[in-house]
Short mmCIF file of C-alpha atoms in Angstrom, two decimals:
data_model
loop_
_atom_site.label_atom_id
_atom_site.label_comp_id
_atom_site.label_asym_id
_atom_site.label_seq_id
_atom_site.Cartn_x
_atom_site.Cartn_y
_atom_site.Cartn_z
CA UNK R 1 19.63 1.53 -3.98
CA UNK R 2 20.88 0.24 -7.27
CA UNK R 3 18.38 0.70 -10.33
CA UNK R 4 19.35 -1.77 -13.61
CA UNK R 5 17.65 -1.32 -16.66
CA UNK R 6 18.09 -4.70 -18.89
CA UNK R 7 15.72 -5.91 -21.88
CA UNK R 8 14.01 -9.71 -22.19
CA UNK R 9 14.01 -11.61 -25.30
CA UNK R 10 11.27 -10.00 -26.54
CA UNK R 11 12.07 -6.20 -26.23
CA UNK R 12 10.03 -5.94 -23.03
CA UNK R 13 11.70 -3.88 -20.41
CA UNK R 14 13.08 -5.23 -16.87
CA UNK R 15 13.82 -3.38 -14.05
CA UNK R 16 16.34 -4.61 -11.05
CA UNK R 17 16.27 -2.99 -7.95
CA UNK R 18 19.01 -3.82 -5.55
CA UNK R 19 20.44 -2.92 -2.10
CA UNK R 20 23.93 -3.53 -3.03
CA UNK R 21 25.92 -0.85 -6.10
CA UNK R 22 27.98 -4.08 -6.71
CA UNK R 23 24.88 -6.37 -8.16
CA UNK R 24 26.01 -7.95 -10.93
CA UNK R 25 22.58 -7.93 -13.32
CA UNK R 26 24.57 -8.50 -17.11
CA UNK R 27 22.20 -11.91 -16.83
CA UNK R 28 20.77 -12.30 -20.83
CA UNK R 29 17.55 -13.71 -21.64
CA UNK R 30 18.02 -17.37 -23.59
CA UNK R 31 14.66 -17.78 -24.19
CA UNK R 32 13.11 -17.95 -27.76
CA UNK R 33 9.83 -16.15 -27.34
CA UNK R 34 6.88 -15.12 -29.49
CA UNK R 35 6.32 -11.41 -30.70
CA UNK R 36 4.84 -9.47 -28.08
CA UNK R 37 0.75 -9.09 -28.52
CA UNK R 38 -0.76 -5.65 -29.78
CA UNK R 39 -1.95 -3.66 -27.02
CA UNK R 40 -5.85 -4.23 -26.54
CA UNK R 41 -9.02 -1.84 -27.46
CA UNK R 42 -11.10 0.31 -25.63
CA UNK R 43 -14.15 -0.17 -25.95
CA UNK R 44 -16.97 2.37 -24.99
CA UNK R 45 -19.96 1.32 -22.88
CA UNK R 46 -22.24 4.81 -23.38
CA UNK R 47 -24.77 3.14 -20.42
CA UNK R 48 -22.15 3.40 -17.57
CA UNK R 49 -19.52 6.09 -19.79
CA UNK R 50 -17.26 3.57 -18.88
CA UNK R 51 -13.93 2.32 -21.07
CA UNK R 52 -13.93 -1.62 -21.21
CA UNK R 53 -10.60 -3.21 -22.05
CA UNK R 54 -10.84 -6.34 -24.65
CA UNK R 55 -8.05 -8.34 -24.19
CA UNK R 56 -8.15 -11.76 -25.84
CA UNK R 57 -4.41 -12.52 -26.05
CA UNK R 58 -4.26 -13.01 -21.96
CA UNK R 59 -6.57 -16.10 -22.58
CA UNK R 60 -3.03 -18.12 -23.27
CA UNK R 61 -1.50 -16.66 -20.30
CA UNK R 62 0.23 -18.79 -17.77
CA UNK R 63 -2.29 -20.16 -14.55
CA UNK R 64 -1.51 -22.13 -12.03
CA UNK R 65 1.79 -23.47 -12.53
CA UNK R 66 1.73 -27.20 -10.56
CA UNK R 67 5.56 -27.24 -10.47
CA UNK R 68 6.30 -24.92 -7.53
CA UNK R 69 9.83 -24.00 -8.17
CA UNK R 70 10.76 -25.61 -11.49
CA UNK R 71 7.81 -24.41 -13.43
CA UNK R 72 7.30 -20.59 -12.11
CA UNK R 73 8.38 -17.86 -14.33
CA UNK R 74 9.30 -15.70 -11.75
CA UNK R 75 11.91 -17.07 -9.75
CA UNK R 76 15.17 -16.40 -10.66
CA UNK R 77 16.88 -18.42 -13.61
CA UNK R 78 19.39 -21.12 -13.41
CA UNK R 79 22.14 -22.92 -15.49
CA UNK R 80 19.20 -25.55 -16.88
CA UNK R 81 16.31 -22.94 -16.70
CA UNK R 82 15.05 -19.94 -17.96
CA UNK R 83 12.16 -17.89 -16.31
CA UNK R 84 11.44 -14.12 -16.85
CA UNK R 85 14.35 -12.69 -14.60
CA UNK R 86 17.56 -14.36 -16.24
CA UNK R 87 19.18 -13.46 -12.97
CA UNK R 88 20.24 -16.16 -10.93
CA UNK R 89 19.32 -14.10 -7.71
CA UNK R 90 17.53 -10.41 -7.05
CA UNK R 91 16.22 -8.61 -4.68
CA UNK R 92 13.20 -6.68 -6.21
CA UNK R 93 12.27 -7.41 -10.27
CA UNK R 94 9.75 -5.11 -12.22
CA UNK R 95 8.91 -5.92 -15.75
CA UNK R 96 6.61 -5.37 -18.28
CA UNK R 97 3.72 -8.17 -18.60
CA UNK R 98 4.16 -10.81 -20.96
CA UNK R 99 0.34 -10.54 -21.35
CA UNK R 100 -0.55 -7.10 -20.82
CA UNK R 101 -3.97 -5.78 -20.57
CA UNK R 102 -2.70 -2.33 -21.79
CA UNK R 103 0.76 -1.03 -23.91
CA UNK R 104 1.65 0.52 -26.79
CA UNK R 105 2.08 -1.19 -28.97
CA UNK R 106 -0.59 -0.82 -30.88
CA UNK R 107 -2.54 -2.78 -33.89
CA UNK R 108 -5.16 -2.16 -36.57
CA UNK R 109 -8.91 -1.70 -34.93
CA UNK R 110 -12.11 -1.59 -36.11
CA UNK R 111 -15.05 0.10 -35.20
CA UNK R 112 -17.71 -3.04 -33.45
CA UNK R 113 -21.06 -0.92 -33.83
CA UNK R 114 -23.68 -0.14 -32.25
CA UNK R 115 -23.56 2.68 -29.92
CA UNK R 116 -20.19 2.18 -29.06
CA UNK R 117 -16.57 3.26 -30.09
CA UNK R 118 -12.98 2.19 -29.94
CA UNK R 119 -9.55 3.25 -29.33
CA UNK R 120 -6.23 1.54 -28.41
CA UNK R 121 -5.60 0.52 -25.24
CA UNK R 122 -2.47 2.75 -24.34
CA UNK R 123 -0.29 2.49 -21.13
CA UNK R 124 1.50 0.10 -19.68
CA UNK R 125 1.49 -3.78 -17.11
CA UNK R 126 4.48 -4.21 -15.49
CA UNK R 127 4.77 -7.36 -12.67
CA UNK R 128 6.49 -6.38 -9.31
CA UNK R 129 8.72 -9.70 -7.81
CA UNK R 130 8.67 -8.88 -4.07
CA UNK R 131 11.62 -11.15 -3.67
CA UNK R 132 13.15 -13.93 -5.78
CA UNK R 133 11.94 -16.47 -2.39
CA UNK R 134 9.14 -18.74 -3.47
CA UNK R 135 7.96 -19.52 -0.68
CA UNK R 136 7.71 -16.41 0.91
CA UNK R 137 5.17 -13.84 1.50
CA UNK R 138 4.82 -9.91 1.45
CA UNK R 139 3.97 -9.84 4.88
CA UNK R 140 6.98 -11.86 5.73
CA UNK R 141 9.28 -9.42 4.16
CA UNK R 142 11.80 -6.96 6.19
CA UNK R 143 11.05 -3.61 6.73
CA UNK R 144 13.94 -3.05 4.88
CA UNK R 145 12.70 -5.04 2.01
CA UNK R 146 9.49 -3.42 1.89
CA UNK R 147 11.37 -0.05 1.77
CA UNK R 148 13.08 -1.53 -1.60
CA UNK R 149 9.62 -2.47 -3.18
CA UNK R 150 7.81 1.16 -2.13
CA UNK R 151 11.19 2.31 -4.15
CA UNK R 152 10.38 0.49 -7.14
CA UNK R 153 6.58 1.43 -6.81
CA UNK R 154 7.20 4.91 -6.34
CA UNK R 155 10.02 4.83 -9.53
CA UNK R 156 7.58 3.17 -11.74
CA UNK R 157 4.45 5.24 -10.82
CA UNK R 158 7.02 8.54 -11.81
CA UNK R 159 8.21 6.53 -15.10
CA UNK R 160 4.65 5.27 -15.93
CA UNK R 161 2.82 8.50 -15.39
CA UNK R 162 5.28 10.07 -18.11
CA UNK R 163 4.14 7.78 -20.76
CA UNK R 164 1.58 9.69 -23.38
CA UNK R 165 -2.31 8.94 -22.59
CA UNK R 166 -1.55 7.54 -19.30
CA UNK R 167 -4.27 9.11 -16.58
CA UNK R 168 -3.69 7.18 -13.83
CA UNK R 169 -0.93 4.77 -11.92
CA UNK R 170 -2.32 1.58 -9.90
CA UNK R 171 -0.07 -0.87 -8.09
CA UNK R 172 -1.82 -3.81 -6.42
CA UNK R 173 -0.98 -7.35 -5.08
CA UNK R 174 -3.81 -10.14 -5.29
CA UNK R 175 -3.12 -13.07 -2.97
CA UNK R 176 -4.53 -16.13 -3.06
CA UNK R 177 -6.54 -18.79 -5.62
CA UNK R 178 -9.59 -17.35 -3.88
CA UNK R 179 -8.64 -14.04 -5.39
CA UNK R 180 -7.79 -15.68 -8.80
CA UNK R 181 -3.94 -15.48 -8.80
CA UNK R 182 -2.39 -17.28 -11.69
CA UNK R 183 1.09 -17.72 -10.42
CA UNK R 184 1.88 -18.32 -6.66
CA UNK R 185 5.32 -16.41 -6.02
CA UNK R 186 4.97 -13.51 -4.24
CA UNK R 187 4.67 -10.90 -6.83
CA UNK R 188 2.33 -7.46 -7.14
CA UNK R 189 1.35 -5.58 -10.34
CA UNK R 190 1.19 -2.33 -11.43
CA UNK R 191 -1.47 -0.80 -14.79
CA UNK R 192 -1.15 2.17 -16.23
CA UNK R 193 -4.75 3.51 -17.43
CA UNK R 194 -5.32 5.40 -20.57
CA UNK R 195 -8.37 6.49 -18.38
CA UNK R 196 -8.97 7.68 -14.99
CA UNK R 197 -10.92 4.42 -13.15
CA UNK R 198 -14.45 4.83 -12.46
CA UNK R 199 -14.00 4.53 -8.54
CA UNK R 200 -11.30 7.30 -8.44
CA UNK R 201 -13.92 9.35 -10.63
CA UNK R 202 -16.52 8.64 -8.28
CA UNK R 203 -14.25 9.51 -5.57
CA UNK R 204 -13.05 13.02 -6.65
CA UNK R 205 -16.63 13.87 -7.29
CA UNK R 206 -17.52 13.57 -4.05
CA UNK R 207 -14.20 14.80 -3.02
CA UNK R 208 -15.15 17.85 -4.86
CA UNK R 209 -18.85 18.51 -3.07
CA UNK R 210 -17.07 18.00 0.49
CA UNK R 211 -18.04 21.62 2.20
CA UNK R 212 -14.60 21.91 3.73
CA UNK R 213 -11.30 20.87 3.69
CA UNK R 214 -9.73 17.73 1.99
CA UNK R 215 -12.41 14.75 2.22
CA UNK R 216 -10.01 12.37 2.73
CA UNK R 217 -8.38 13.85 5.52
CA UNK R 218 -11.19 14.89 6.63
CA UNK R 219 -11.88 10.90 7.13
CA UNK R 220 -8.86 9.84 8.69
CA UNK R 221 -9.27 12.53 10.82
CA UNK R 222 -12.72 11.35 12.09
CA UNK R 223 -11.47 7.90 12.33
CA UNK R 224 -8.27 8.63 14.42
CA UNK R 225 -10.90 10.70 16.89
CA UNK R 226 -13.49 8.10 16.69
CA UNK R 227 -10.75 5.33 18.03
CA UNK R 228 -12.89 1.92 17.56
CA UNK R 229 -11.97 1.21 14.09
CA UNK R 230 -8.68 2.18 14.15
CA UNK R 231 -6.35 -1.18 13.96
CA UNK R 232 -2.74 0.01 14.48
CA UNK R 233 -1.18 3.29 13.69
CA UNK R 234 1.97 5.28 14.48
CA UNK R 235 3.09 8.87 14.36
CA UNK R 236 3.15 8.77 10.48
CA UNK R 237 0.24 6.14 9.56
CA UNK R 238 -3.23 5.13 10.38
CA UNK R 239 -4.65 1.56 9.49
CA UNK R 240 -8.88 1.52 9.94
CA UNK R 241 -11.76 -0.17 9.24
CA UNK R 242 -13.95 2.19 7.31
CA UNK R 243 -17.21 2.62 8.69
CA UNK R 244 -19.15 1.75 5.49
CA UNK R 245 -16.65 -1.25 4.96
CA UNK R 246 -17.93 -3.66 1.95
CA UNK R 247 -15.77 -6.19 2.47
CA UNK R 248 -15.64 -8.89 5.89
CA UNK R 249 -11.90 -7.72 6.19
CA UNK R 250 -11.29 -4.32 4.87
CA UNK R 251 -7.88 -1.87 6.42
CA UNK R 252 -7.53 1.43 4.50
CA UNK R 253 -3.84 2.74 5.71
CA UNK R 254 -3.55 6.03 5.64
CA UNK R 255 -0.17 8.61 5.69
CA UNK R 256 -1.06 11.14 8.11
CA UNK R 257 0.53 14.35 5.57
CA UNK R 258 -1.50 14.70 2.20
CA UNK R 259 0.12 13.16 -0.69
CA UNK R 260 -1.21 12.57 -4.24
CA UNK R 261 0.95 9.65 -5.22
CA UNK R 262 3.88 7.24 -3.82
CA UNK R 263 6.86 8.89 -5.26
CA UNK R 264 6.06 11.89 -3.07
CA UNK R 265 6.45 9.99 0.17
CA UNK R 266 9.68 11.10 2.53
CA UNK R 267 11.93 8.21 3.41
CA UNK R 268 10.59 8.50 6.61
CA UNK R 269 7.51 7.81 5.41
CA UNK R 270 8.31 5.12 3.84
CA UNK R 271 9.97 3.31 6.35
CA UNK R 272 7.25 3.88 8.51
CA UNK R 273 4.57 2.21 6.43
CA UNK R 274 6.93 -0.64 6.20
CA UNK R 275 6.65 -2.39 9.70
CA UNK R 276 2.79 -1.36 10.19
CA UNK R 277 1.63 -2.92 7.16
CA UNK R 278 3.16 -6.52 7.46
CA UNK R 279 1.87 -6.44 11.08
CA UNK R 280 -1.60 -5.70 9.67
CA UNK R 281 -0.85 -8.72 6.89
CA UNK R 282 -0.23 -11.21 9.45
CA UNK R 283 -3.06 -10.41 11.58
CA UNK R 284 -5.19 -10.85 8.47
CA UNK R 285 -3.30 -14.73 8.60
CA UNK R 286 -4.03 -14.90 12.09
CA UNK R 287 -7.78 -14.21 12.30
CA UNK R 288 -8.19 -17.60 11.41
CA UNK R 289 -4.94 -19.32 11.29
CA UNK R 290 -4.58 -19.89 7.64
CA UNK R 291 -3.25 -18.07 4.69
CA UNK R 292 -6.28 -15.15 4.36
CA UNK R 293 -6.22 -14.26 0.75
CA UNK R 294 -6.48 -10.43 -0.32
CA UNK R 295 -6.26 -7.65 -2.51
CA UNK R 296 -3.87 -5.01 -1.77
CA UNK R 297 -4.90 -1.30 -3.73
CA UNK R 298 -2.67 1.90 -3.59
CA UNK R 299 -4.94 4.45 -4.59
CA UNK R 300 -2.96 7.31 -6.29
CA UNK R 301 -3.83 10.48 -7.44
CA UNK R 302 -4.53 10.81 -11.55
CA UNK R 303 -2.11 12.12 -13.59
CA UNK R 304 -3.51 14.96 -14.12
CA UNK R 305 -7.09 15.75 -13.70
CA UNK R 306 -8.40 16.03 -10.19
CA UNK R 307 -4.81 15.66 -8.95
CA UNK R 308 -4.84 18.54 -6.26
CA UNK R 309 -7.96 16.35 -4.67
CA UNK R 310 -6.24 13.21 -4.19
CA UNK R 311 -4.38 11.18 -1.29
CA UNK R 312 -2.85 8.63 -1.48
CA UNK R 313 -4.03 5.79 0.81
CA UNK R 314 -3.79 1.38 0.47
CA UNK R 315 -6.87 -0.35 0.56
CA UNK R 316 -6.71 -4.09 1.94
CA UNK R 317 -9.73 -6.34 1.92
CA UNK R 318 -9.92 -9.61 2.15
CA UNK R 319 -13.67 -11.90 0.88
CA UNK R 320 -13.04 -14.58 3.43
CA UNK R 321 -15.94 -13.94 5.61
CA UNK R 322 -15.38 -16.99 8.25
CA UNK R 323 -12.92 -19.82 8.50
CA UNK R 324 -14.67 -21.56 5.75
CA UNK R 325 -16.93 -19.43 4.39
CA UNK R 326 -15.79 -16.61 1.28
CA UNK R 327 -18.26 -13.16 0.23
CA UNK R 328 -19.08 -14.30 -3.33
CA UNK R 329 -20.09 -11.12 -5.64
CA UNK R 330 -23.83 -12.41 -5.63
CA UNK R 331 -26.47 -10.16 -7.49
CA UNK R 332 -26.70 -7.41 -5.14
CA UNK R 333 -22.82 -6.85 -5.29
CA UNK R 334 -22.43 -7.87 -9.27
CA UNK R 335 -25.37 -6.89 -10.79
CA UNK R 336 -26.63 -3.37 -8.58
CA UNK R 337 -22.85 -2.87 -7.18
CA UNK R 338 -24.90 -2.82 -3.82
CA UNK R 339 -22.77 -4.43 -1.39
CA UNK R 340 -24.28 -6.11 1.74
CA UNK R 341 -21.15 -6.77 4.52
CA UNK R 342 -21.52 -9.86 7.11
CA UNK R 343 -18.94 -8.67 9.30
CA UNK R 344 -19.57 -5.59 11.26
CA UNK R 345 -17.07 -3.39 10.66
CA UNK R 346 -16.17 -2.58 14.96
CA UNK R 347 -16.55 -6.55 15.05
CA UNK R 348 -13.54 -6.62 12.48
CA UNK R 349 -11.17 -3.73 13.63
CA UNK R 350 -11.61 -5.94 17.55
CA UNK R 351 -10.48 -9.00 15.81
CA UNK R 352 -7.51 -7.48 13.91
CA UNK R 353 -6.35 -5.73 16.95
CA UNK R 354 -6.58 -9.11 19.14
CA UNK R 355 -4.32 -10.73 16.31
CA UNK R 356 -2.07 -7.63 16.26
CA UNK R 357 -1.62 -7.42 20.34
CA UNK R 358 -0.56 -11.12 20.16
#
């Protein structure tokens, strides 16, 4: 694998990742851009001790591009047009967000009032190309492709935790309008919190109470004995339907050795995951013949606090509860964060696993 470090017109970094040492990635930006945005603030909420980040420049940020091809800023560039790789071919692209909810570079702040406070939003959104193929899809990738893009998750989660006031790593893919993608090409993202996220909190807390053990072992464990959730697996992975699911269409995949983050995965490992997760994608497509749109969720250890409890594990769920019928965040969900799930969760591993035997 063949790591190229290049800048974009604006200073922002990019990333090529590439099978072949001979990749030729001297490709210069020609754009004329506008100075990159501060980074956004941090504001306090003191009724939830949450961190909310106020981001008003990603209001101008590009949605929905009508174009296909000729209008989307990720594919690769060309002799008549320039897009944010100003290679004319690659086979994995990371770089940082044009529009980023988090960086650092930082601006002046003021205090809002209240019973609040504010600090800059620190860290780091860097986009993840799959592949420079439109029309493709992650779960059409090779294994041997997927391989490449677990190498550039698992170099950017080591690069990203290094940065000062980062507590926490998260690379994700949403899929689909339904989700709220902006931009169609097959493309993931990856934050880097000045905070550790109020789920992984909530998660090492109760990580910490468990009697025994690792709790999240300690779950896959039950799972793999209990059998009717579990939706494919081999020697190194499990994919299951929780047994509390919230979503219709929810897979946690699981490594079967503890690991707190994605750049401690073996190559093994790796290539492992590769061919058990795209067969998991496509039964998600085949459930009801149609594109099924999703979010994909590595959940990574923090950077530090809490890190010895952690495992690493990818959460897919899908709100597409029927062929024609989505799981809107009503006021259960939204306002109570009480979820209510339509789909019984045995109901859902049986349908995967019909899809997945086909």
């Amino acid at each position: 694998m063949k790591r190229t470090i290049t800048h974009l017109a604006d200073g922002r970094e990019l990333i090529y990742f590439d099978r072949r040492d001979d990749a030729d990635r001297s490709a210069i930006d020609r754009r004329t851009l506008e100075p990159r945005p501060v980074a956004s603030e941090l504001r306090y909420d003191p009724l939830t001790e949450e961190w909310i980040a106020m981001a008003g420049h990603r209001q101008t940020r590009t949605f929905l591009p009508t174009g296909g091809t000729a209008e989307c800023p990720l594919c690769p560039s060309s002799d008549t047009r320039s897009t944010e790789v100003p290679a004319y071919d690659y086979d994995v692209a990371v770089f940082e967000n044009r529009f980023p909810s988090f960086s650092t570079n930082f601006g002046a702040y003021e205090e809002p009032g209240g019973l609040s406070e504010v600090r800059p939003g620190v860290g780091r959104c860097e986009v993840v190309c799959f592949t420079s193929d439109h029309s493709s899809s992650f779960s059409k990738l090779s294994d041997s492709q997927v391989e490449l893009v677990m190498e550039a998750w698992a170099d950017r989660t080591a690069e990203l935790s290094g940065i000062d006031g980062v507590e926490q790593v998260f690379c994700f893919e949403n899929r689909g309008e339904e989700i709220g993608i902006t931009i169609a090409h097959p493309h993931g993202q990856i934050y880097a919190y000045p905070y550790v996220t109020p789920r992984t909190k909530l998660q090492l807390a109760a990580a910490r109470r468990h009697p025994r053990g690792n709790l999240f072992a300690d779950v896959l464990a039950a799972e793999r004995a209990a059998g009717t959730r579990v939706v494919a697996a081999n020697e190194l992975w499990t994919a299951f339907v929780p047994a509390a699911a919230r979503w219709p269409f929810e897979v946690h995949l699981y490594p079967h050795r503890q690991v707190p983050d994605l750049a401690a995965l073996t190559e093994e490992e790796r290539a492992a995951f590769a061919p058990l997760y795209t067969s998991v994608l496509r039964a998600f497509d085949g459930l009801f013949d149609m594109v099924m749109p999703y979010i994909a969720a590595w959940h990574q250890a923090p950077v530090r606090a809490g890190r010895e409890l952690g495992y690493l594990r990818m959460e897919l769920f899908s709100i597409r509860r029927a062929a024609n019928k989505l799981k809107y965040l009503a006021g259960s969900e939204s306002a109570m964060g009480a979820f209510v799930n339509d789909v019984l969760p045995e109901e859902a591993a049986r349908m995967l696993r019909s899809q997945i035997d086909h």
